[in-house]
Structures are given as C-alpha cells and as structure tokens.
C-alpha positions as MATLAB code, in Angstrom:
seq = 'XXXXXXXXXXXXXXXXXXXXXXXXXXXXXXXXXXXXXXXXXXXXXXXXXXXXXXXXXXXXXXXXXXXXXXXXXXXXXXXXXXXXXXXXXXXXXXXXXXXXXXXXXXXXXXXXXXXXXXXXXXXXXXXXXXXXXXXXXXXXXXXXXXXXXXXXXXXXXXXXXXXXXXXXXXXXXXXXXXXXXXXXXXXXXXXXXXXXXXXXXXXXXXXXXXXXXXXXXXXXXXXXXXXXXXXXXXXXXXXXXXXXXXXXXXX';
ca = [
      19.194   -2.120  -11.174;
      22.776   -2.167   -9.957;
      24.853   -5.276   -9.322;
      26.022   -4.159   -5.877;
      25.591   -6.659   -3.039;
      22.786   -5.911   -0.564;
      23.619   -3.838    2.481;
      22.762   -4.796    6.041;
      19.204   -3.936    7.009;
      18.859   -1.222    9.690;
      15.088   -1.668    9.544;
      13.069   -0.489   12.557;
      10.573   -2.636   14.446;
       7.739   -0.340   13.328;
       8.696   -0.647    9.650;
       9.092   -4.415    9.907;
       5.733   -4.794   11.646;
       4.023   -2.592    9.079;
       5.038   -4.570    6.041;
       4.628   -7.939    7.694;
       1.109   -6.868    8.641;
       0.409   -6.122    4.988;
       1.839   -9.450    3.808;
      -0.226  -11.302    6.411;
      -3.366  -10.287    4.513;
      -2.639  -12.810    1.767;
      -4.844  -15.930    2.127;
      -3.378  -19.448    2.511;
      -5.195  -20.536   -0.636;
      -5.772  -18.788   -3.980;
      -8.657  -16.309   -3.784;
     -11.688  -17.094   -5.933;
     -11.070  -16.335   -9.586;
      -7.267  -16.205   -9.288;
      -5.032  -18.476  -11.322;
      -2.122  -20.326   -9.748;
       0.288  -18.028  -11.584;
      -1.448  -14.929  -10.187;
      -1.412  -16.398   -6.703;
       2.272  -17.306   -6.958;
       3.047  -13.820   -8.273;
       1.258  -12.097   -5.370;
       2.946  -14.403   -2.853;
       6.423  -13.735   -4.246;
       5.760   -9.999   -4.595;
       4.687   -9.850   -0.948;
       7.815  -11.730    0.134;
      10.011   -9.348   -1.853;
       8.290   -6.185   -0.628;
       8.501   -7.220    3.022;
      12.127   -8.323    2.508;
      11.306  -11.848    3.630;
      13.210  -12.493    0.408;
      16.116  -10.072    0.866;
      17.769   -8.102   -1.968;
      20.260  -10.351   -3.739;
      18.915  -13.533   -2.112;
      18.483  -16.667   -4.216;
      14.884  -17.799   -4.673;
      14.488  -21.565   -4.355;
      11.635  -22.479   -6.699;
      11.148  -25.911   -5.148;
      10.804  -24.377   -1.679;
       8.205  -21.836   -2.848;
       6.283  -24.609   -4.609;
       6.185  -26.619   -1.364;
       5.060  -23.564    0.620;
       2.117  -23.018   -1.726;
       1.413  -26.688   -2.394;
       1.565  -26.297   -6.172;
       3.873  -27.375   -8.986;
       6.957  -25.417  -10.009;
       5.479  -24.353  -13.366;
       3.307  -21.441  -12.093;
       6.202  -20.373   -9.828;
       8.487  -20.098  -12.855;
       5.865  -18.131  -14.799;
       5.391  -15.750  -11.875;
       9.154  -15.244  -11.613;
       9.289  -14.437  -15.324;
       6.758  -11.659  -14.719;
       8.776  -10.332  -11.780;
      11.919  -10.453  -13.920;
      10.193   -8.278  -16.536;
       9.477   -5.777  -13.735;
      13.163   -5.847  -12.667;
      12.272   -7.183   -9.216;
      14.210  -10.421   -9.743;
      16.920  -11.530  -12.155;
      17.762  -14.890  -13.681;
      21.361  -16.015  -13.281;
      22.887  -18.734  -15.511;
      23.377  -22.013  -13.624;
      22.031  -20.397  -10.454;
      18.377  -19.555  -11.036;
      16.482  -16.525   -9.816;
      17.668  -13.952   -7.305;
      15.941  -10.909   -5.855;
      17.273   -7.719   -7.416;
      19.967   -5.884   -5.439;
      19.091   -2.893   -3.277;
      18.735    0.292   -5.285;
      21.660    2.682   -5.253;
      21.291    6.354   -4.321;
      21.416    7.299   -8.015;
      18.716    4.774   -8.914;
      16.427    6.105   -6.182;
      16.877    9.630   -7.554;
      16.187    8.450  -11.122;
      13.045    6.700   -9.938;
      11.755    9.875   -8.303;
      12.527   11.877  -11.425;
      10.225    9.554  -13.354;
       7.549    9.712  -10.654;
       7.604   13.511  -10.795;
       6.991   13.365  -14.528;
       3.888   11.189  -14.390;
       2.235   11.137  -10.935;
       1.257   14.836  -10.692;
      -0.430   14.492  -14.098;
      -2.152   11.289  -12.947;
      -3.449   13.085   -9.832;
      -4.917   15.909  -11.908;
      -6.760   13.444  -14.151;
      -7.948   11.453  -11.134;
      -9.375   14.606   -9.531;
     -11.399   15.248  -12.697;
     -12.725   11.680  -12.890;
     -13.337   10.839   -9.217;
     -16.697    9.184   -8.453;
     -18.759    8.500   -5.319;
     -17.240    5.051   -4.729;
     -13.718    6.455   -4.917;
     -14.679    9.279   -2.557;
     -15.752    6.711    0.028;
     -12.409    4.922   -0.378;
     -10.574    8.211    0.120;
     -12.428    8.810    3.373;
     -11.267    5.415    4.638;
      -7.685    6.182    3.626;
      -7.896    9.506    5.431;
      -9.048    7.777    8.639;
      -6.191    5.250    8.494;
      -3.616    8.034    8.117;
      -4.893   10.033   11.071;
      -2.831   10.219   14.259;
       0.058    8.081   13.020;
       3.402    8.272   14.827;
       6.747    6.518   14.458;
       6.319    4.770   17.814;
       2.849    3.289   17.249;
       3.404    0.061   15.282;
      -0.282   -0.656   14.720;
      -1.037    2.871   13.481;
       2.082    2.753   11.328;
       0.895   -0.492    9.707;
      -2.436    1.159    8.852;
      -0.594    4.188    7.495;
       1.698    2.074    5.300;
      -1.224    0.230    3.764;
      -3.223    3.457    3.334;
      -0.230    5.081    1.624;
      -0.069    2.253   -0.913;
      -3.840    2.460   -1.473;
      -3.751    6.214   -2.082;
      -1.042    6.068   -4.714;
      -2.750    3.083   -6.358;
      -6.057    4.976   -6.389;
      -4.416    7.962   -8.080;
      -2.770    5.701  -10.654;
      -5.936    3.817  -11.594;
      -8.106    6.917  -11.220;
      -6.134    8.663  -13.951;
      -7.883    6.441  -16.491;
      -4.570    5.794  -18.259;
      -3.668    2.109  -18.009;
      -0.041    2.600  -19.064;
       0.486    5.257  -16.391;
      -1.203    3.045  -13.793;
       1.007    0.062  -14.641;
       4.160    2.210  -14.577;
       3.332    3.748  -11.191;
       2.579    0.306   -9.733;
       5.993   -1.004  -10.813;
       7.803    2.051   -9.441;
       6.092    1.700   -6.081;
       7.104   -1.948   -5.780;
      10.776   -0.961   -5.945;
      10.282    1.874   -3.461;
       8.451   -0.294   -0.948;
      11.352   -2.736   -0.901;
      13.717    0.128   -0.141;
      11.382    1.397    2.579;
      11.281   -2.044    4.129;
      15.063   -1.918    4.460;
      15.394    1.626    5.796;
      13.341    4.127    7.765;
      12.182    6.598    5.100;
       8.487    7.331    5.473;
       8.499   10.072    8.209;
       4.791    9.252    8.686;
       3.753   12.420   10.520;
       5.118   14.619    7.734;
       3.876   12.333    4.957;
       0.396   12.152    6.543;
       0.070   15.940    6.351;
       1.185   15.871    2.711;
      -1.291   13.098    1.917;
      -4.061   15.073    3.609;
      -3.570   17.909    1.115;
      -3.697   15.425   -1.763;
      -6.915   13.861   -0.475;
      -8.571   17.261    0.057;
      -7.761   18.261   -3.537;
      -9.122   14.978   -4.923;
     -12.328   15.269   -2.898;
     -12.746   18.863   -4.142;
     -12.362   17.681   -7.768;
      -9.572   20.270   -8.100;
      -7.039   19.042  -10.681;
      -4.686   22.010  -10.243;
      -4.512   21.580   -6.465;
      -4.176   17.776   -6.779;
      -1.282   18.097   -9.211;
       0.475   20.643   -6.984;
      -0.075   18.600   -3.817;
       1.337   15.413   -5.351;
       4.321   17.284   -6.771;
       5.072   18.831   -3.365;
       4.742   15.436   -1.646;
       7.063   13.728   -4.139;
       9.707   16.444   -3.866;
       9.697   16.195   -0.070;
       9.689   12.400   -0.203;
      12.592   12.512   -2.659;
      14.606   14.601   -0.187;
      13.818   12.177    2.659;
      14.808    9.212    0.522;
      18.030   10.895   -0.593;
      19.128   11.492    2.994;
      18.537    7.832    3.827;
      20.230    6.673    0.596;
      23.278    8.828    1.343;
      23.556    7.366    4.845;
      23.187    3.808    3.537;
      25.850    4.431    0.860;
      28.247    5.876    3.433;
      27.743    2.884    5.738;
      28.322    0.465    2.894;
      31.590    2.118    1.801;
      32.716    2.876    5.360;
];
C-alpha cells in the first residue's frame, strides 16, 4: 500500500453505525476454542475495519494488551499476521501502524484482481451449493431487503449481509487459496468503505439479489455474470469516491 498520510474521514453516520454494529458483535472474552492469538487478531481486525484504529495510526501494543487483559505476546503475533496481510506495517523504532488509506490506483488494482477471481468463485459455488448454504442465502436475502441510506439499522444489517455473501461465495468455491485471497481483499475494501460513503445500498442490494437468485438456481453461468456485473458497477462507484477523496487531499 502507499505511504501517503491518511485523509480526513468524511464518513456518514449510517456508515459509522453499520461498522460499529458489526464490531460490537465481538465478545468481551475469547470464544470457546479460540486461542489468545486468534482472539487478539479478530479484535485488532475489527478495530481496523471500523476505523477505530485509523489509517496510519500507531498501534500501542501495551494498550491493546490492557484492553483484552492478556500479555503482549499474542498481540505481537496477531500483528505479525496482519502485517503479512498488508493491513499494518512495522516501523523501525516506532512499532506497528495501521496501513495508510488506499490510493485511487490501488483501489482500481484491487478490483482488477477481484474481477479475475470472484466471478469464477461464484460459478463454482453455484455448482456446489448445499441445503445449509441455501438457508444461509435466504437469511442474507432478508437482511438486504428494503435497505436505504437513511435507515441506520437496516444499513447495518445490509453491511453485515454483504460481507456474509461474499464470504459464502469465497468458501463455497471449494478453493481455499481463492477463499483466503478474497477475504484479504475484502478487509482492505471494508476499511475504505468505513472512511467514505461507497456502498450505494439500494443499487448494491438489487445486484446482490441477482447473485443470490443465480446461486439458489445452481446456475454457474448466471452466477458468474451477476458477480461480474456487480463488481464492475461497484468498481465505478468506488472510483468516483476515490477521485473525490484524491481531489480533496490535493486541494
């Protein structure tokens, strides 16, 4: 990612509420079966994705350790994982910082990669979908219904449902490397979305509806086409926001 300093955050109340609602789902203690490193990783990832740790901000390991009531060792291991995913960087004599906000060019590059792998993943997921996944899709469809920019609660449901849908497609493809790649790409995008209004939920909900219908129909051709169309439209929305943010930063 670039070394530019973070821009000011023109984030809307709806966007802020949405991602804070998602982060609030994390329990105050490690869930059963989780290691301290996994718990620290999820906590830090949530803080980064909701911009409670802002792009470019220093991450105080001792403070995080006190928040979680654990030693600094699992915090450091979790940060090493996040560094490998380019979500944080380690600075000599400074420690860890959150990665800077993506530039317009980086956002475009990210979408180019998504367009190469996610339509294929959707086609494979449509072929492999089972009854349990169908039930999950129905729940996602309900959460995306009737969303508007002005309804914070509905927007929070939509934001979480959006993340679930793309995760379902990634894991449903049956290709673990593709799933891991898509998950990392979405982490970077969610941080950008938390900074700027990009989702256009009413438009995106209609696009997601076509994806869900194709998956439910076990139609790989339609699923691939629907995901490609959604990504191309989302790329255009993101580019408009990125251009505005770049102009504000240089102006």
